[in-house]
Tab-separated table of N, CA and C in Angstrom:
chain	number	residue	atom	x	y	z
D	895	MET	N	34.533	158.059	275.659
D	895	MET	CA	33.826	159.004	275.019
D	895	MET	C	32.852	159.726	276.062
D	896	VAL	N	32.548	160.569	276.170
D	896	VAL	CA	31.818	161.456	277.137
D	896	VAL	C	30.514	161.993	276.223
D	897	ASP	N	29.609	161.614	276.979
D	897	ASP	CA	28.106	161.871	276.432
D	897	ASP	C	27.650	163.250	277.179
D	898	HIS	N	28.456	164.383	276.805
D	898	HIS	CA	28.062	165.672	277.687
D	898	HIS	C	27.691	166.555	276.551
D	899	TYR	N	26.764	167.309	277.048
D	899	TYR	CA	26.172	168.537	276.379
D	899	TYR	C	25.943	169.656	277.381
D	900	VAL	N	26.395	170.838	277.334
D	900	VAL	CA	26.312	171.923	278.584
D	900	VAL	C	24.877	172.030	278.815
D	901	HIS	N	24.105	171.939	277.849
D	901	HIS	CA	22.744	172.406	278.350
D	901	HIS	C	22.052	170.826	278.768
D	902	GLY	N	22.604	169.841	278.531
D	902	GLY	CA	21.899	168.494	279.200
D	902	GLY	C	21.191	168.181	277.963
D	903	TYR	N	20.563	166.908	278.366
D	903	TYR	CA	20.080	166.178	277.576
D	903	TYR	C	18.135	165.830	277.695
D	904	HIS	N	17.921	166.965	278.285
D	904	HIS	CA	16.593	166.728	279.010
D	904	HIS	C	15.560	167.074	277.726
D	905	PRO	N	14.450	166.262	277.733
D	905	PRO	CA	13.234	166.733	276.714
D	905	PRO	C	13.086	167.921	276.197
D	906	LYS	N	13.153	168.879	277.483
D	906	LYS	CA	12.745	170.241	277.373
D	906	LYS	C	14.147	170.969	276.570
D	907	GLU	N	15.165	170.414	276.488
D	907	GLU	CA	16.209	170.922	275.868
D	907	GLU	C	15.933	170.609	274.205
D	908	SER	N	15.595	169.282	273.917
D	908	SER	CA	15.250	169.104	272.631
D	908	SER	C	14.091	169.926	272.210
D	909	THR	N	13.071	170.390	272.829
D	909	THR	CA	11.998	171.122	272.423
D	909	THR	C	12.809	172.559	271.980
D	910	ARG	N	13.661	173.038	272.951
D	910	ARG	CA	14.516	174.545	272.664
D	910	ARG	C	15.195	174.382	271.491
D	911	LEU	N	15.741	173.445	271.056
D	911	LEU	CA	16.615	173.163	269.998
D	911	LEU	C	15.662	173.119	268.930
D	912	GLN	N	14.773	172.466	268.889
D	912	GLN	CA	13.626	172.365	267.680
D	912	GLN	C	12.951	173.732	267.386
D	913	ASP	N	12.583	174.514	268.615
D	913	ASP	CA	12.270	175.758	268.571
D	913	ASP	C	13.007	176.780	267.707
D	914	GLN	N	14.304	176.578	268.260
D	914	GLN	CA	15.390	177.502	267.704
D	914	GLN	C	15.774	177.293	266.282
D	915	ALA	N	15.660	175.942	265.880
D	915	ALA	CA	15.918	175.832	264.505
D	915	ALA	C	14.489	176.234	263.526
D	916	ALA	N	13.340	176.009	264.015
D	916	ALA	CA	12.354	176.286	263.350
D	916	ALA	C	12.295	177.852	263.180
D	917	THR	N	12.831	178.808	264.149
D	917	THR	CA	12.998	180.262	264.147
D	917	THR	C	13.926	180.496	263.188
D	918	LEU	N	14.983	179.959	262.918
D	918	LEU	CA	16.261	180.032	262.139
D	918	LEU	C	16.131	179.585	260.733
D	919	VAL	N	15.373	178.684	260.596
D	919	VAL	CA	15.624	177.899	259.253
D	919	VAL	C	15.765	178.617	258.156
D	920	ASP	N	14.987	179.764	257.942
D	920	ASP	CA	14.713	180.622	256.835
D	920	ASP	C	16.493	181.202	256.742
D	921	LEU	N	16.768	181.794	257.821
D	921	LEU	CA	17.803	182.487	257.999
D	921	LEU	C	18.896	181.649	257.637
D	922	LEU	N	19.210	180.496	258.171
D	922	LEU	CA	20.187	179.345	258.284
D	922	LEU	C	20.199	178.530	256.848
D	923	HIS	N	19.226	178.521	256.140
D	923	HIS	CA	18.884	177.321	255.492
D	923	HIS	C	18.616	177.851	253.745
D	924	SER	N	17.876	179.095	253.673
D	924	SER	CA	17.326	179.562	252.488
D	924	SER	C	18.263	179.224	251.584
D	925	ASP	N	19.308	179.504	251.665
D	925	ASP	CA	20.427	179.165	250.226
D	925	ASP	C	21.444	178.091	250.708
D	926	THR	N	21.251	177.398	251.384
D	926	THR	CA	22.074	176.236	251.844
D	926	THR	C	21.495	174.935	251.140
D	927	SER	N	22.325	174.508	250.190
D	927	SER	CA	21.849	173.238	249.313
D	927	SER	C	23.532	172.811	248.656
D	928	TYR	N	23.347	171.518	248.576
D	928	TYR	CA	24.461	170.857	248.239
D	928	TYR	C	24.193	170.053	246.785
D	929	PRO	N	25.167	170.136	245.881
D	929	PRO	CA	24.757	169.444	244.542
D	929	PRO	C	24.620	167.938	244.493
D	930	PRO	N	23.802	167.568	243.745
D	930	PRO	CA	23.544	166.006	243.665
D	930	PRO	C	24.902	165.285	243.675
D	931	GLY	N	24.970	164.162	244.175
D	931	GLY	CA	25.928	163.298	244.396
D	931	GLY	C	26.980	163.746	245.306
D	932	SER	N	26.695	164.857	246.154
D	932	SER	CA	27.811	165.582	247.034
D	932	SER	C	27.569	164.460	248.138
D	933	LEU	N	28.811	164.260	249.130
D	933	LEU	CA	28.725	163.389	250.177
D	933	LEU	C	29.165	164.564	251.338
D	934	VAL	N	27.987	164.934	252.308
D	934	VAL	CA	28.265	166.072	253.163
D	934	VAL	C	28.323	165.573	254.813
D	935	LEU	N	29.176	165.915	255.545
D	935	LEU	CA	29.125	165.663	256.731
D	935	LEU	C	28.606	166.614	257.758
D	936	GLU	N	27.531	166.557	258.486
D	936	GLU	CA	27.022	167.379	259.375
D	936	GLU	C	27.717	166.817	260.878
D	937	ALA	N	28.606	167.617	261.334
D	937	ALA	CA	29.272	167.575	262.569
D	937	ALA	C	28.689	168.081	263.673
D	938	GLY	N	28.247	167.227	264.558
D	938	GLY	CA	27.676	167.539	265.595
D	938	GLY	C	25.942	167.993	265.536
D	939	CYS	N	25.207	166.834	264.961
D	939	CYS	CA	23.918	167.270	264.660
D	939	CYS	C	22.986	167.035	265.516
D	940	GLY	N	23.199	166.937	266.827
D	940	GLY	CA	22.295	167.040	267.739
D	940	GLY	C	20.946	166.063	267.500
D	941	VAL	N	19.866	166.807	267.986
D	941	VAL	CA	18.670	166.256	267.822
D	941	VAL	C	18.309	166.276	265.995
D	942	GLY	N	18.959	166.589	265.295
D	942	GLY	CA	18.342	166.647	263.930
D	942	GLY	C	17.839	167.818	263.371
D	943	ALA	N	17.926	168.936	264.436
D	943	ALA	CA	17.379	170.349	264.092
D	943	ALA	C	17.783	170.866	262.543
D	944	GLN	N	19.041	170.773	262.311
D	944	GLN	CA	19.648	171.039	261.047
D	944	GLN	C	19.594	170.220	259.985
D	945	THR	N	19.645	168.790	260.345
D	945	THR	CA	19.795	167.834	259.360
D	945	THR	C	18.546	167.772	258.443
D	946	VAL	N	17.335	167.884	259.089
D	946	VAL	CA	16.239	167.692	258.416
D	946	VAL	C	16.234	168.719	257.093
D	947	PRO	N	16.250	169.989	257.480
D	947	PRO	CA	16.582	171.050	256.318
D	947	PRO	C	17.652	170.919	255.301
D	948	LEU	N	18.718	170.538	255.735
D	948	LEU	CA	19.812	170.232	254.901
D	948	LEU	C	19.659	168.994	254.041
D	949	ALA	N	18.907	168.146	254.533
D	949	ALA	CA	18.487	166.829	253.427
D	949	ALA	C	17.405	167.363	252.528
D	950	LYS	N	16.388	168.104	253.030
D	950	LYS	CA	15.198	168.596	252.314
D	950	LYS	C	15.936	169.686	251.146
D	951	ASN	N	16.625	170.413	251.550
D	951	ASN	CA	17.166	171.197	250.426
D	951	ASN	C	18.093	170.693	249.458
D	952	SER	N	18.909	169.513	249.811
D	952	SER	CA	19.684	168.729	248.982
D	952	SER	C	19.421	167.341	248.854
D	953	PRO	N	18.150	167.044	248.390
D	953	PRO	CA	17.740	165.617	248.099
D	953	PRO	C	18.635	164.843	247.045
D	954	GLY	N	19.292	165.465	246.336
D	954	GLY	CA	20.534	164.451	245.597
D	954	GLY	C	21.715	164.196	246.411
D	955	ALA	N	21.907	164.784	247.454
D	955	ALA	CA	23.135	164.602	248.471
D	955	ALA	C	22.752	163.935	249.294
D	956	LYS	N	23.894	163.119	249.686
D	956	LYS	CA	23.775	161.994	250.823
D	956	LYS	C	24.445	163.167	251.973
D	957	ILE	N	23.463	163.030	253.212
D	957	ILE	CA	24.211	163.530	254.462
D	957	ILE	C	24.421	162.567	255.517
D	958	ILE	N	25.363	162.687	255.930
D	958	ILE	CA	26.086	161.747	257.000
D	958	ILE	C	26.056	162.832	258.030
D	959	ALA	N	25.109	162.548	259.153
D	959	ALA	CA	25.205	163.167	260.384
D	959	ALA	C	25.610	162.652	261.569
D	960	LEU	N	26.492	163.368	262.355
D	960	LEU	CA	27.235	162.581	263.628
D	960	LEU	C	26.990	163.502	264.853
D	961	ASP	N	26.588	162.721	265.860
D	961	ASP	CA	26.708	163.291	267.313
D	961	ASP	C	27.258	162.547	268.147
D	962	ILE	N	27.841	162.869	269.391
D	962	ILE	CA	28.451	162.157	270.221
D	962	ILE	C	27.425	161.604	271.339
D	963	SER	N	26.243	161.990	271.429
D	963	SER	CA	25.211	161.614	272.200
D	963	SER	C	24.542	160.747	271.465
D	964	ARG	N	24.354	159.333	272.227
D	964	ARG	CA	23.441	158.108	271.580
D	964	ARG	C	21.816	158.766	271.292
D	965	SER	N	21.563	159.090	272.457
D	965	SER	CA	20.188	159.826	272.640
D	965	SER	C	19.623	160.983	271.622
D	966	SER	N	20.685	161.878	271.158
D	966	SER	CA	20.520	162.746	270.535
D	966	SER	C	20.653	162.211	268.897
D	967	ALA	N	21.460	161.366	268.847
D	967	ALA	CA	21.533	160.643	267.408
D	967	ALA	C	20.386	160.078	267.198
D	968	ALA	N	19.849	159.349	268.158
D	968	ALA	CA	18.583	158.438	268.192
D	968	ALA	C	17.499	159.328	267.594
D	969	GLU	N	17.347	160.503	268.435
D	969	GLU	CA	16.207	161.261	268.349
D	969	GLU	C	16.361	161.868	266.610
D	970	ALA	N	17.408	162.130	266.256
D	970	ALA	CA	17.607	162.613	265.005
D	970	ALA	C	17.502	161.551	263.770
D	971	MET	N	17.682	160.555	264.160
D	971	MET	CA	16.961	159.269	263.529
D	971	MET	C	15.465	159.432	263.092
D	972	ASP	N	14.989	159.473	264.287
D	972	ASP	CA	13.419	159.241	264.255
D	972	ASP	C	12.996	160.558	263.669
D	973	LYS	N	13.479	161.673	263.652
D	973	LYS	CA	13.043	162.871	262.922
D	973	LYS	C	13.385	162.597	261.283
D	974	ALA	N	14.492	162.108	260.990
D	974	ALA	CA	14.757	161.994	259.613
D	974	ALA	C	13.610	160.860	259.158
D	975	ALA	N	13.553	160.070	259.695
D	975	ALA	CA	12.584	158.866	259.422
D	975	ALA	C	11.212	159.349	259.374
D	976	ALA	N	10.726	160.156	259.906
D	976	ALA	CA	9.394	160.652	260.010
D	976	ALA	C	9.307	161.721	259.235
D	977	GLU	N	10.374	162.206	258.559
D	977	GLU	CA	9.949	162.912	257.259
D	977	GLU	C	10.201	162.238	256.005
D	978	GLY	N	10.497	160.910	256.185
D	978	GLY	CA	10.957	160.113	254.897
D	978	GLY	C	12.035	160.439	254.470
D	979	LEU	N	12.976	161.149	254.758
D	979	LEU	CA	14.254	161.381	254.274
D	979	LEU	C	15.249	160.068	253.962
D	980	SER	N	15.388	159.836	252.503
D	980	SER	CA	16.251	158.715	252.302
D	980	SER	C	17.813	159.054	252.127
D	981	ASN	N	18.030	160.344	252.221
D	981	ASN	CA	19.488	160.556	251.811
D	981	ASN	C	20.144	161.058	253.117
D	982	VAL	N	19.727	160.680	254.319
D	982	VAL	CA	20.153	160.641	255.678
D	982	VAL	C	20.722	159.816	256.361
D	983	ARG	N	21.981	159.589	256.746
D	983	ARG	CA	22.527	158.758	257.620
D	983	ARG	C	22.803	159.050	259.017
D	984	ILE	N	22.272	158.745	260.144
D	984	ILE	CA	22.830	159.209	261.602
D	984	ILE	C	23.798	158.372	262.194
D	985	LEU	N	24.726	158.867	262.477
D	985	LEU	CA	25.739	158.203	263.301
D	985	LEU	C	26.161	158.796	264.915
D	986	GLN	N	26.185	157.851	265.763
D	986	GLN	CA	26.888	158.315	267.171
D	986	GLN	C	28.267	158.254	266.903
D	987	GLY	N	29.163	159.282	267.079
D	987	GLY	CA	30.634	159.324	267.143
D	987	GLY	C	31.047	160.749	267.728
D	988	ASP	N	32.210	160.637	267.697
D	988	ASP	CA	33.032	161.862	268.274
D	988	ASP	C	33.737	162.668	267.244
D	989	ILE	N	33.651	164.044	267.214
D	989	ILE	CA	34.338	164.628	266.387
D	989	ILE	C	35.715	164.741	266.454
D	990	PHE	N	36.336	164.357	267.566
D	990	PHE	CA	37.548	164.383	267.938
D	990	PHE	C	38.261	162.917	267.340
D	991	HIS	N	37.278	161.991	266.945
D	991	HIS	CA	37.832	160.899	266.779
D	991	HIS	C	36.911	160.354	265.654
D	992	LEU	N	37.077	160.836	264.480
D	992	LEU	CA	36.085	160.740	263.449
D	992	LEU	C	36.058	159.035	263.001
D	993	PRO	N	35.065	158.542	262.580
D	993	PRO	CA	35.005	157.030	262.010
D	993	PRO	C	35.077	156.948	260.538
D	994	PHE	N	36.026	158.089	259.925
D	994	PHE	CA	35.989	158.001	258.589
D	994	PHE	C	37.488	158.084	258.007
D	995	PRO	N	37.533	157.651	256.968
D	995	PRO	CA	38.890	157.840	256.219
D	995	PRO	C	39.159	159.475	256.212
D	996	LYS	N	40.374	160.103	256.182
D	996	LYS	CA	40.539	161.505	255.763
D	996	LYS	C	39.918	161.587	254.506
D	997	ALA	N	39.618	162.770	254.004
D	997	ALA	CA	39.137	163.454	252.688
D	997	ALA	C	37.772	162.523	252.120
D	998	SER	N	36.992	162.148	253.166
D	998	SER	CA	35.744	161.352	252.708
D	998	SER	C	34.651	162.178	252.159
D	999	PHE	N	34.573	163.236	252.618
D	999	PHE	CA	33.305	164.332	252.257
D	999	PHE	C	33.898	165.237	251.235
D	1000	ASP	N	32.579	165.675	250.551
D	1000	ASP	CA	32.742	166.895	249.671
D	1000	ASP	C	32.766	168.271	250.329
D	1001	HIS	N	31.844	167.789	251.596
D	1001	HIS	CA	31.410	169.285	252.138
D	1001	HIS	C	31.075	169.100	253.669
D	1002	LEU	N	31.110	169.920	254.412
D	1002	LEU	CA	31.169	169.946	255.795
D	1002	LEU	C	30.139	171.083	256.326
D	1003	PHE	N	29.402	170.511	257.110
D	1003	PHE	CA	28.273	171.650	257.924
D	1003	PHE	C	28.309	171.874	259.418
D	1004	VAL	N	28.980	172.762	259.998
D	1004	VAL	CA	28.689	172.769	261.399
D	1004	VAL	C	27.937	173.905	262.080
D	1005	CYS	N	26.993	173.675	262.692
D	1005	CYS	CA	26.232	174.777	263.076
D	1005	CYS	C	25.832	174.413	264.630
D	1006	PHE	N	26.095	175.601	265.375
D	1006	PHE	CA	25.821	175.457	266.854
D	1006	PHE	C	26.489	174.431	267.724
D	1007	VAL	N	27.796	174.279	267.182
D	1007	VAL	CA	28.646	172.903	267.572
D	1007	VAL	C	29.959	173.590	268.476
D	1008	LEU	N	30.654	174.411	267.720
D	1008	LEU	CA	32.182	174.455	268.176
D	1008	LEU	C	32.038	175.150	269.393
D	1009	GLU	N	30.818	176.068	269.819
D	1009	GLU	CA	30.891	176.747	271.067
D	1009	GLU	C	30.671	175.928	272.402
D	1010	HIS	N	30.293	174.622	271.970
D	1010	HIS	CA	30.190	173.474	273.087
D	1010	HIS	C	31.518	172.807	273.121
D	1011	LEU	N	32.255	173.012	272.246
D	1011	LEU	CA	33.274	171.930	272.480
D	1011	LEU	C	34.384	172.428	273.357
D	1012	PRO	N	35.545	171.562	273.992
D	1012	PRO	CA	36.654	172.096	274.800
D	1012	PRO	C	37.630	172.513	273.870
D	1013	ARG	N	37.810	172.113	272.524
D	1013	ARG	CA	38.867	172.414	272.084
D	1013	ARG	C	38.611	172.649	270.406
D	1014	PRO	N	37.750	173.781	270.134
D	1014	PRO	CA	37.029	174.096	268.858
D	1014	PRO	C	38.042	174.185	267.630
D	1015	VAL	N	39.425	174.770	267.652
D	1015	VAL	CA	40.107	174.989	266.802
D	1015	VAL	C	40.715	173.619	266.701
D	1016	GLU	N	41.009	172.654	267.657
D	1016	GLU	CA	41.409	171.311	267.192
D	1016	GLU	C	40.211	170.634	266.408
D	1017	ALA	N	39.146	170.790	266.797
D	1017	ALA	CA	37.918	170.014	265.994
D	1017	ALA	C	38.065	170.439	264.592
D	1018	LEU	N	37.960	171.660	264.356
D	1018	LEU	CA	38.171	172.276	262.745
D	1018	LEU	C	39.252	171.588	262.022
D	1019	SER	N	40.532	171.629	262.785
D	1019	SER	CA	41.466	170.975	262.237
D	1019	SER	C	41.326	169.445	261.846
D	1020	ILE	N	40.717	168.814	262.632
D	1020	ILE	CA	40.483	167.547	262.331
D	1020	ILE	C	39.272	167.445	261.319
D	1021	LEU	N	38.257	168.188	261.211
D	1021	LEU	CA	37.234	168.039	260.152
D	1021	LEU	C	37.413	168.665	258.941
D	1022	LYS	N	38.827	169.223	259.046
D	1022	LYS	CA	39.086	169.879	257.478
D	1022	LYS	C	39.685	168.875	256.679
D	1023	GLU	N	40.437	167.740	257.689
D	1023	GLU	CA	41.254	166.590	256.915
D	1023	GLU	C	40.155	165.920	255.990
């Protein structure tokens, strides 16, 4: 598995991602919520910039967030814990080799991910299963 992100994993990149998320949170998440009891996969969660608002907007849903980078997933875990979110589980894993059985999720959330993948169409095909 490759731990690669085109913009790198420097702390400055994490700050940039958080700033981007803060700027766009209302636009992206003002009407994004999932019903109680839903199981949601956030594919490519990065440092958790989208994970936290998703989980806050959907307190009755279970959010499983996945990222290929161990360091990004760890940062996302820290953010979710700091917010006291109990409906989030963050995993390190590869979109192209999902560690779940097919049809495990009720919903899929993908944001700022596909443009960084070498085969985005293949990724979508895998994710829709």
